[in-house]
XYZ file of C-alpha atoms in Angstrom:
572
model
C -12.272 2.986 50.381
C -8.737 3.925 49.493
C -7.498 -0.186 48.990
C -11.187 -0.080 47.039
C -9.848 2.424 44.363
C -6.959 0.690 44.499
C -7.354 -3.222 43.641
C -10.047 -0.918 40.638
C -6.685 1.337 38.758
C -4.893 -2.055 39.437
C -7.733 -3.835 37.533
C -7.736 -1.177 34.812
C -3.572 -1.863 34.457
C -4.437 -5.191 33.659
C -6.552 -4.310 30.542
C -5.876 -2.848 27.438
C -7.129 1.626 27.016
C -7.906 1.587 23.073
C -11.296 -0.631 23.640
C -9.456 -4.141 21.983
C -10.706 -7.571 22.801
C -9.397 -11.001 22.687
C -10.474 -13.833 20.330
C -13.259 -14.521 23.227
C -14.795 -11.223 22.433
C -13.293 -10.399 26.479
C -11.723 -7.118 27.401
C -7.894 -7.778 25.898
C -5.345 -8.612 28.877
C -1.938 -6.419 28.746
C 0.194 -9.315 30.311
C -1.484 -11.960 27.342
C -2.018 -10.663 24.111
C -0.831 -8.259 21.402
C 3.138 -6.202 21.491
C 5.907 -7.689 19.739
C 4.166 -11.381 20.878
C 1.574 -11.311 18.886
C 3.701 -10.035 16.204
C 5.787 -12.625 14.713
C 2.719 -14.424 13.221
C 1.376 -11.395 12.047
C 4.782 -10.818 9.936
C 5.377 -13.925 9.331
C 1.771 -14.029 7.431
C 2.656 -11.093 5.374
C 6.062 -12.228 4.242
C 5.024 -15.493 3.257
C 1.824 -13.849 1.465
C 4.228 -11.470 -0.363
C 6.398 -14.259 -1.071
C 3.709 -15.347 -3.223
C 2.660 -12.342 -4.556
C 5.658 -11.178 -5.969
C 6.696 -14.967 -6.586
C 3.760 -14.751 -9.274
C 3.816 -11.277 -10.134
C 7.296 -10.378 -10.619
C 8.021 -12.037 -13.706
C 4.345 -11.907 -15.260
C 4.789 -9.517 -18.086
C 7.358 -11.827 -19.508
C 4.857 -15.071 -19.160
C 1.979 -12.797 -20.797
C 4.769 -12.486 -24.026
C 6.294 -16.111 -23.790
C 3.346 -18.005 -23.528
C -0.058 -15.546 -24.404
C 2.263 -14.457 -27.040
C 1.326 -10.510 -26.187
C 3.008 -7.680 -27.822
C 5.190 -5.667 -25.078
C 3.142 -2.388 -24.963
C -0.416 -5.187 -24.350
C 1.748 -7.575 -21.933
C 2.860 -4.174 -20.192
C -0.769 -2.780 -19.873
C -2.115 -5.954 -18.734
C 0.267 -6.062 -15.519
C -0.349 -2.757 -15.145
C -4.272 -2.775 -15.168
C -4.287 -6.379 -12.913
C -1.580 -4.837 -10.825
C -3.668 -1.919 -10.173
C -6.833 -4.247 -9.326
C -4.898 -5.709 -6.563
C -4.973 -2.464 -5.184
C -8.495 -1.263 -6.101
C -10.348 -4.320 -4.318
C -8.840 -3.373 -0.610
C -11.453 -0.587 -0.675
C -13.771 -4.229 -0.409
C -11.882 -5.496 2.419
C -11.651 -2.684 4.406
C -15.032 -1.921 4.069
C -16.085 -5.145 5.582
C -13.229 -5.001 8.203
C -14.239 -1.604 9.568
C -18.081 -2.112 9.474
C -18.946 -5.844 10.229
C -16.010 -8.345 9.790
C -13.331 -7.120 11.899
C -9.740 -7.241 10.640
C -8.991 -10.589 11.896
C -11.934 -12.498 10.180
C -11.770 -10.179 6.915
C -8.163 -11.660 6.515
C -8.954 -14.921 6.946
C -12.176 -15.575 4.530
C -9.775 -13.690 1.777
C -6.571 -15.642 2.704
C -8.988 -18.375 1.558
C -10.251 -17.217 -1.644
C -6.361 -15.949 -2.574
C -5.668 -19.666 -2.025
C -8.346 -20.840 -4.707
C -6.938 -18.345 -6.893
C -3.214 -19.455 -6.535
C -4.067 -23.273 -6.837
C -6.312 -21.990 -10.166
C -3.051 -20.543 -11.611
C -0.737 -22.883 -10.906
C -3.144 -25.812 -13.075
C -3.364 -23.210 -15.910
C 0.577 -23.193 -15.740
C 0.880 -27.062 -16.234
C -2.204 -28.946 -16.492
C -2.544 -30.074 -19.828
C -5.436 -28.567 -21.792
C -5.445 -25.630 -19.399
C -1.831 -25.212 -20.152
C -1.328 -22.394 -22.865
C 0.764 -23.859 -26.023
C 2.668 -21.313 -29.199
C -0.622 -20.500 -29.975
C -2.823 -20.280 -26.826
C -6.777 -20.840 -27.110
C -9.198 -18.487 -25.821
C -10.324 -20.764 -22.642
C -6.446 -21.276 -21.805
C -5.716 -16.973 -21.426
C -9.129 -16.975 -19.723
C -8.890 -18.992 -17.132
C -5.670 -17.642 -16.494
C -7.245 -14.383 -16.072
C -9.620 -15.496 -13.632
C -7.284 -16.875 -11.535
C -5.349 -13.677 -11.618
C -8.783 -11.580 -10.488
C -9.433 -14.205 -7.846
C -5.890 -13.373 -6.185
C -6.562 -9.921 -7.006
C -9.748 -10.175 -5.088
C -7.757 -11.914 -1.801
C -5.068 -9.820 -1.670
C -7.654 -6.644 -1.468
C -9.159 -8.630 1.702
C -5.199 -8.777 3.362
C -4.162 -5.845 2.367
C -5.561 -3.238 3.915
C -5.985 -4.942 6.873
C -2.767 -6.712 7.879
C -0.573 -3.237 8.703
C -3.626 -2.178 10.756
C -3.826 -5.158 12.348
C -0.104 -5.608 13.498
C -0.941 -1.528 14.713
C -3.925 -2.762 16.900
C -1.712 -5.085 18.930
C 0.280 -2.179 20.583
C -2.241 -0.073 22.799
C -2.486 3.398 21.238
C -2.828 5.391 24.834
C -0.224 3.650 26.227
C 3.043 5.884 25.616
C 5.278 2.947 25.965
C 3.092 0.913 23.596
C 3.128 3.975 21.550
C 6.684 3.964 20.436
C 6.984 0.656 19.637
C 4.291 1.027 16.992
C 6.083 3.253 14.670
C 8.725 0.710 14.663
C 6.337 -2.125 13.867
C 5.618 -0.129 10.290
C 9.457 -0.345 9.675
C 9.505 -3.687 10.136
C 6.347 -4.699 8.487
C 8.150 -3.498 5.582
C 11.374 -5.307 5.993
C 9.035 -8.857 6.240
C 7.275 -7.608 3.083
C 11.021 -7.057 1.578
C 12.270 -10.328 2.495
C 9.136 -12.369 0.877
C 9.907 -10.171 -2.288
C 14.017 -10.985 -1.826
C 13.257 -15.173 -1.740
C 10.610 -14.423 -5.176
C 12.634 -12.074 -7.227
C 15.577 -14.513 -6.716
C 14.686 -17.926 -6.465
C 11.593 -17.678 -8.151
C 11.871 -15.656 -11.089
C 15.200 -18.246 -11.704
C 12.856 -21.358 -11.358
C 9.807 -19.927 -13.496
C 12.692 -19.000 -16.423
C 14.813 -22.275 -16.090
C 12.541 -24.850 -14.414
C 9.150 -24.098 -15.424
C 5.989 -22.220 -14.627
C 4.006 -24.940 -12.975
C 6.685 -24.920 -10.288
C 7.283 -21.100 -10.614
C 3.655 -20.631 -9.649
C 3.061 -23.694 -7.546
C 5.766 -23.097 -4.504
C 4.068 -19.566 -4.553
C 0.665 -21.159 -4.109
C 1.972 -23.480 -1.032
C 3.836 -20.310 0.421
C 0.327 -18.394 0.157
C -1.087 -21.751 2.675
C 1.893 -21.513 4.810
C 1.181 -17.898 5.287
C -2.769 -18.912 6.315
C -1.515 -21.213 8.837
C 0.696 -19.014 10.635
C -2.344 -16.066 10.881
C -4.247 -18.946 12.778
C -1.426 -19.865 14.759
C -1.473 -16.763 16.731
C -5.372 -16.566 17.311
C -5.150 -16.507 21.124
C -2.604 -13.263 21.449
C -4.400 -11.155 18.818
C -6.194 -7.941 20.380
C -9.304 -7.015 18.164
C -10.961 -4.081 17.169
C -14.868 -4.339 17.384
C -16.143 -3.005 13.761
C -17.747 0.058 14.040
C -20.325 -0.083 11.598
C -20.512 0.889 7.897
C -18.171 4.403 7.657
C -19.808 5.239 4.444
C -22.966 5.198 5.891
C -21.640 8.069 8.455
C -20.141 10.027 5.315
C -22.948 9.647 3.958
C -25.460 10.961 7.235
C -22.629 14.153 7.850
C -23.020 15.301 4.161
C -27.027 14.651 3.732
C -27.518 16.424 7.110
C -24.867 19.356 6.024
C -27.333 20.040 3.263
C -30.289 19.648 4.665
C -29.117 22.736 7.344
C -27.398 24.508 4.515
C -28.979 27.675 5.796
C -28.068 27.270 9.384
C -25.301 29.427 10.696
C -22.417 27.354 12.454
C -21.997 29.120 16.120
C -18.863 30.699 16.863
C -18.651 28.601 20.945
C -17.880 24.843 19.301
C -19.444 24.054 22.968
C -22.913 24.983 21.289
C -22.478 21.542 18.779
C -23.812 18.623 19.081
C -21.890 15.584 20.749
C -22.624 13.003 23.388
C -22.031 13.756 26.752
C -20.132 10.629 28.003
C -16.485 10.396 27.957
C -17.114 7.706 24.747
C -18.106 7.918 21.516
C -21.153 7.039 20.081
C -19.193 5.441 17.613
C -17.756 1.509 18.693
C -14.078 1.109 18.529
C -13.346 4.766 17.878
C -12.119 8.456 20.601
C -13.908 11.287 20.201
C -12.917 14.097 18.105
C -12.004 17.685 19.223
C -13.294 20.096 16.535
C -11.481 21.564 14.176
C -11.783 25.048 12.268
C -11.271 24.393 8.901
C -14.350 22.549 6.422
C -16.991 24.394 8.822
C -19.558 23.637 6.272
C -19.865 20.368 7.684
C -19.768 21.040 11.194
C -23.748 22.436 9.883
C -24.671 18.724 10.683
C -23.934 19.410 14.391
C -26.085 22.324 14.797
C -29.085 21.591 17.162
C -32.047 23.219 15.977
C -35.345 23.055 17.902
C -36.970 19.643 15.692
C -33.579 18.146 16.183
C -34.821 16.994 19.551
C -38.679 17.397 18.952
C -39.255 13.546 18.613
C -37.542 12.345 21.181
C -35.108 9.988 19.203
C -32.275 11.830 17.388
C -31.910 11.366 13.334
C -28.449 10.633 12.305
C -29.312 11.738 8.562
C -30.227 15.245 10.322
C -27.802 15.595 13.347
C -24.691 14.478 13.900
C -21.785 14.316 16.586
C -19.027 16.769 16.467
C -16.468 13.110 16.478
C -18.409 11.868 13.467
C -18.304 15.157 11.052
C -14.569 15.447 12.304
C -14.281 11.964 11.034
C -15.412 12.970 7.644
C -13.420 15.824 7.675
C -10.192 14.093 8.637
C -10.568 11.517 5.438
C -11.319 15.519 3.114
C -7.868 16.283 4.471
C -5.862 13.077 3.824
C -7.346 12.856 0.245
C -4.750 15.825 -1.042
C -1.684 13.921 -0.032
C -3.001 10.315 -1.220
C -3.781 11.964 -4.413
C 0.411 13.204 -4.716
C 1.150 9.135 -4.041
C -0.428 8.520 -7.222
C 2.880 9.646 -9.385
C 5.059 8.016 -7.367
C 3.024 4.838 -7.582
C 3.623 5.228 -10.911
C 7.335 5.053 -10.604
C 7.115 2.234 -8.494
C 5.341 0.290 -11.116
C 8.031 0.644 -13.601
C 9.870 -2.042 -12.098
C 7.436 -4.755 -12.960
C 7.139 -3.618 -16.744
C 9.370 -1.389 -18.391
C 12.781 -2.260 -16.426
C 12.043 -5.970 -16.819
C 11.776 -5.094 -20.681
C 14.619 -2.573 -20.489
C 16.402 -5.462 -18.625
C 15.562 -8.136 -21.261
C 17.071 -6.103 -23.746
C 20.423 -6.211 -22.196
C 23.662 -8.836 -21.533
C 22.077 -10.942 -18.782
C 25.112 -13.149 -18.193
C 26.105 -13.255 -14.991
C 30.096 -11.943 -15.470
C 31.787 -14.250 -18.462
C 29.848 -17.007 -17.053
C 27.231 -18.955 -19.281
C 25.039 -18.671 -15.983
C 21.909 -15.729 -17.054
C 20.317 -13.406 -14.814
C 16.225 -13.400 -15.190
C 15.505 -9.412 -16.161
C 12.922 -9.290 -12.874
C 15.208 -10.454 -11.049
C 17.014 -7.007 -11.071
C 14.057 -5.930 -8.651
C 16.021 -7.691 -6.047
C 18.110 -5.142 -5.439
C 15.460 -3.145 -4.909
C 14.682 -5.293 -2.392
C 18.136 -5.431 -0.793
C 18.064 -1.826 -0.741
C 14.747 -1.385 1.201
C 16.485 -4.139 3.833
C 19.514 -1.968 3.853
C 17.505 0.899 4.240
C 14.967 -0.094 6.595
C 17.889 -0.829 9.827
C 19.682 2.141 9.018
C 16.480 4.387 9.207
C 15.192 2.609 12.199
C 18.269 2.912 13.953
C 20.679 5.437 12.752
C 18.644 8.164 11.313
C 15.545 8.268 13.852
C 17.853 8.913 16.831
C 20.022 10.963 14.727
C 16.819 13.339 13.408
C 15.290 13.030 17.117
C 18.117 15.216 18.068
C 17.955 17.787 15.851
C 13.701 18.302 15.424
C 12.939 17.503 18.504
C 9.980 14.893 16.549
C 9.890 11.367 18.800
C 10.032 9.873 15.553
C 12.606 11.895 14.254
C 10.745 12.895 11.280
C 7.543 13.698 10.736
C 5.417 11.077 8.646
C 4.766 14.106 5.840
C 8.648 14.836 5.906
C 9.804 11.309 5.679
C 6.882 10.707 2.893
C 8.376 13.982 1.214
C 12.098 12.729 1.259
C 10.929 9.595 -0.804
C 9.232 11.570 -3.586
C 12.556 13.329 -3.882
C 14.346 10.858 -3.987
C 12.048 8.820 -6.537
C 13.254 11.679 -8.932
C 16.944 10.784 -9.400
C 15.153 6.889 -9.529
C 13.483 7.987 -13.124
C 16.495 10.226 -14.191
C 19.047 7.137 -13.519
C 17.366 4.947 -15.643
C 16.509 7.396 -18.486
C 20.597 7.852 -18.608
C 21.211 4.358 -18.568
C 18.751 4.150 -21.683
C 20.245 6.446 -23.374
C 23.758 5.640 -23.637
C 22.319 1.760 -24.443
C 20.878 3.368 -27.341
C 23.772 5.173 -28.121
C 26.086 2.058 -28.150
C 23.463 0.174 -30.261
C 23.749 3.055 -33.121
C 27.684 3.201 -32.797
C 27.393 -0.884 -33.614
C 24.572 -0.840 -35.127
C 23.434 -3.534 -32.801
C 19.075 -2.962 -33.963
C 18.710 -6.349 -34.633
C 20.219 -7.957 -31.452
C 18.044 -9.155 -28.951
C 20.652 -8.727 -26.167
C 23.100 -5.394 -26.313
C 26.227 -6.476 -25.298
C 25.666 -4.175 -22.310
C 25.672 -5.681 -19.147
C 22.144 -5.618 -16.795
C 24.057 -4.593 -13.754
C 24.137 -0.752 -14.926
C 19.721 -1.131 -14.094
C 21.209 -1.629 -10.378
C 21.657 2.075 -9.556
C 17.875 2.852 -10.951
C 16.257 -0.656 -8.702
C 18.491 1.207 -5.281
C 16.878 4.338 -5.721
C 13.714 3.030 -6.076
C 14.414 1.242 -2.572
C 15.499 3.414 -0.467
C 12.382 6.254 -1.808
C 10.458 3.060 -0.767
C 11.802 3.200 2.930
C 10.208 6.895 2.982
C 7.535 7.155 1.096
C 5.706 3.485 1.181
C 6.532 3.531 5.137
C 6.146 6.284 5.886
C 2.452 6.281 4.136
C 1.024 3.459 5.720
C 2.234 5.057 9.406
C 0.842 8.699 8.194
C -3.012 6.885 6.800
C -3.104 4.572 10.337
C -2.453 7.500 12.404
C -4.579 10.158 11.028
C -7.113 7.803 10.101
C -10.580 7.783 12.398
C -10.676 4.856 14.819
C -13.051 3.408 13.094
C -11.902 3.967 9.753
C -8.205 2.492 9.967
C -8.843 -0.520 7.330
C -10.979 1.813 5.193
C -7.375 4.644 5.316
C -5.253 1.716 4.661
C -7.086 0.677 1.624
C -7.216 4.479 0.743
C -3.578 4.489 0.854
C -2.793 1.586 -1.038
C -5.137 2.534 -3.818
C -2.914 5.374 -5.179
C -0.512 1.985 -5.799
C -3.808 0.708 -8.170
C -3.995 4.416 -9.711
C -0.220 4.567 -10.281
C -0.359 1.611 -12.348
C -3.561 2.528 -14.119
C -1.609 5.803 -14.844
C 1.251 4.360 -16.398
C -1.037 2.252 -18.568
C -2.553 5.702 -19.550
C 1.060 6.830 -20.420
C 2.177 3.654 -22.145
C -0.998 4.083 -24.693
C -1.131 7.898 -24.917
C 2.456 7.923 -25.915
C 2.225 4.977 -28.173
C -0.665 6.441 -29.925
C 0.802 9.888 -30.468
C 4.672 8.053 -31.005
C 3.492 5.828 -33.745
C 1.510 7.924 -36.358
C 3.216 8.126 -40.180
C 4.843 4.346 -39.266
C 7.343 5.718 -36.737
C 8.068 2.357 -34.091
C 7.117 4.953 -31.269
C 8.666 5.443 -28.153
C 8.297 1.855 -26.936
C 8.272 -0.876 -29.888
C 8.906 -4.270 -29.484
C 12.336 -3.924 -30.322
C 13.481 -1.197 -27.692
C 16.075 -0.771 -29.784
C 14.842 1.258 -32.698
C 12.421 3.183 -29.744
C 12.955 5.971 -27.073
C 12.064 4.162 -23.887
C 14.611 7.118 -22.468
C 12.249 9.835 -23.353
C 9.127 7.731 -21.125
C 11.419 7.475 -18.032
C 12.632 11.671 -18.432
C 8.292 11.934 -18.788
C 7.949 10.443 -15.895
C 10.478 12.515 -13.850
C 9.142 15.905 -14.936
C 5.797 14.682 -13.741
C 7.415 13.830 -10.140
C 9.502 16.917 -10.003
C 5.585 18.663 -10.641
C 4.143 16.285 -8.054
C 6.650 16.476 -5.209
C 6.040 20.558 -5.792
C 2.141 19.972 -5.368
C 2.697 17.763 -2.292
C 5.197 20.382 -0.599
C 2.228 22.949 -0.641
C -0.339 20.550 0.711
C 1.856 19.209 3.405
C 2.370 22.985 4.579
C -1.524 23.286 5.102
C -2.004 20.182 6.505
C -4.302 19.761 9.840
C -3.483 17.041 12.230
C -6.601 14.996 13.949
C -6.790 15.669 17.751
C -8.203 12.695 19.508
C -9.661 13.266 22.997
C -11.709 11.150 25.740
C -11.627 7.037 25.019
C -12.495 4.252 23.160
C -16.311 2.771 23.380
């Protein structure tokens, strides 16, 4: 009996704890799929998709001006608003991925469609016809925004699931496993950062002094490269089984809170409702232990007597303890995505206003004839997220370990704290870089030039600090919406997380027209004219540092409160 039990906990060794399968639907194998083996194609996807990404993206305000002749403020607002799309339609994705797809095949049907919408922009770009001349029809800008959408729509499909996805391939009750996961998130951000290093360079220089066809066509191969190696690693991928639609269960825990709104909860959290096996009801996701706090929902785990009266129980009437701790757990993470928002708005200066702030400035390259692209600045923001990324991993984690005591050295909500700090002095740096250009255009009265004689370099201290807040916050908030998401809910979190990116940008649109519309009455140029030079793009940057001096205050009071999920039993 004894060699019995044996060859049985040997068996189980073999086999993965967090319920994954392989791409045979089988029970995954430790030994032959997932850890750092099946990561490399999993990274090497996501640089090459950000390659592409940010290969288009980077330098898109200045294509809107130079060839859909757009004013700055409408060029700005129109990155902004798509930008923020690209971040709205993982909420799509991760839908699908969490309740029927999977993560594997949701990434792959929208790798497809991002494809489509690549190819589409690169024959606006340079077929003739589609091609947009000085004066560009109607049909030219809108199939130009179509294609956009269409990459808008793919990228929501990758997004939220990629980061979860390279997560699912190190076993989360494993402790060894464990570890390496939070280093996976570091250097799923490094890949991202060195797809974004190759565009902002390379890229932006081809798209300025080559062309656009070619500016937007090596992004569109890069965006097929990065299909091919997701394939490639099909046979070491562990899979989550979808769990079924999570808004539906949202949905059942709220309808069946009301419907017992005058049932009182009982003080013994024994006396809820919740399956007796060591599973959950739920596929692919732990049980939940209960939790005090939101104990109007835990109504919808009350057993009353017609609960049970017809034999079959009615989700929209009862409901497990794991499944109204799920809801609650995604109540509690919504007060620390919201406080990503301002930040998000930060981030997205780099893509509109520095470019233009950029533009506006000596982009020779020393007292050669050789000119710097304005986007390209954001490469050092990308060289600082590189830099930043090793040294965190590697220096401060053991460092921090020491001192708190935290396996990862910091928590996620400190680390995501630090960033929002730091994304202060970001704003203030390039508000005081702004307005000593402006003060050196009045001294020479330099209004009419299109380039201050003031060299670009001095954006580089505003595109590090950007970087390294990156490292903390960005990182740190995909870790902190995987961990503390539901099982069952990880795309859905992901896409949660990411959306405060979309909001950010649909924020700073907000800005850009509510201080343009207020900045410009009785003929004043307003704050941010065409000519940045007669304007006060200063005053926008200190605006946007008071409102993440308010924010980081805010999140500092939420994080205090904040209730960690405790997962018990395993995976169905």
């Amino acid at each position: 009996m004894q060699k019995d039990m044996g060859e049985v906990s040997g068996e189980d060794d073999l086999y993965t704890k967090d319920g994954t399968v392989d791409y045979r639907n089988n029970p995954a194998k430790k030994t032959e799929t997932g850890t750092w083996k099946a990561c490399p194609f999993i990274l090497g996807n996501e640089c090459c998709e950000r390659l592409a990404y940010y290969g288009m993206s980077t330098n898109l305000v200045l294509y809107f001006k130079k060839r859909l002749n757009q004013h700055s403020a409408t060029a700005s607002k129109n990155v902004s608003n798509w930008s923020g799309t690209c971040y709205i339609t993982p909420l799509i994705g991760a839908f699908l991925a969490d309740a029927y797809l999977g993560r594997y095949w949701t990434i792959a049907c929208f790798s497809i469609i991002y494809v489509i919408g690549m190819t589409l922009l690169t024959l606006s770009a340079s077929v003739p016809g589609l091609k947009p001349s000085s004066d560009p029809k109607e049909v030219q800008t809108a199939v130009c925004f179509v294609a956009l959408y269409l990459i808008a729509l793919g990228t929501g499909g990758i997004k939220p699931c990629v980061s979860s996805y390279g997560a699912d391939q190190f076993d989360d009750v494993d402790e060894v496993e464990k570890k390496h996961k939070s280093s996976f998130f570091n250097w799923f951000y490094f890949s991202i950062n060195i797809g974004a290093l190759i565009a902002s360079s390379v890229l932006v220089w081809i798209q300025d002094n080559v062309g656009w066809g070619w500016g937007f066509g090596i992004p569109a191969v890069t965006m097929a490269i990065a299909v091919v190696s997701f394939f490639s690693g099909t046979r070491l991928y562990r899979n989550q089984k979808p769990g079924g639609s999570p808004l539906t269960r949202i949905c059942q825990v709220v309808v069946a809170s009301f419907r017992k709104f005058k049932v009182d909860v009982p003080g013994d959290k024994t006396s809820l409702y919740e399956t007796t096996d060591a599973e959950s009801a739920i596929t692919g996701s732990r049980k939940l232990d209960h939790t005090q706090d939101l104990r109007f929902f835990d109504k919808a785990a009350v057993q009353t007597e017609s609960d049970h009266m017809k034999g079959n129980i009615d989700q929209w009437r009862l409901c497990t303890v794991t499944q109204v701790e799920e809801l609650k757990a995604i109540i509690r993470l919504l007060p620390i995505w919201a406080t990503g928002i301002i930040f998000s708005a930060v981030y997205s200066q780099m893509s509109t206003m520095f470019v233009l702030q950029g533009a506006s400035m000596d982009t020779r390259v020393g007292n050669s004839s050789f000119k710097i692209p304005p986007a390209s600045l954001s490469i050092f923001d990308t060289l600082s997220v590189i830099f930043w990324v090793p040294i965190y991993d590697q220096l401060i984690v053991p460092i921090a370990r020491k001192i708190t005591g935290h396996k990862n050295g910091l928590t996620q909500l400190q680390r995501m704290g630090t960033g929002l700090f730091i994304s202060i002095f970001a704003m203030v740096s390039a508000a005081v870089l702004e307005l000593f250009r402006l003060k050196y255009v009045k001294k020479h009265n330099y209004y009419e030039l299109e380039q201050v004689p003031m060299s670009i370099f001095w954006q580089v201290p505003q595109y590090f600090l950007i970087g390294c807040a990156e490292v903390f916050t960005f990182i740190g908030q995909l870790e902190f919406f995987y961990d503390q998401a539901p099982d069952a809910m990880r795309s859905l979190c992901s896409a949660l997380s990411l959306t405060t990116v979309a909001l950010g940008n649909y924020l700073s649109s907000l800005l850009v027209t509510i201080v343009m519309n207020i900045t410009t009455k009785n003929g004043k140029p307003g704050w941010i004219p065409d000519n940045l030079n007669y304007g006060h793009l200063d005053y926008f940057y200190y605006l946007l540092a008071v409102l993440s001096v308010l924010n980081l205050g805010a999140y500092l009071m939420i994080a205090k409160w904040y209730t960690y999920k405790r997962p018990v039993g395993t995976l169905r």
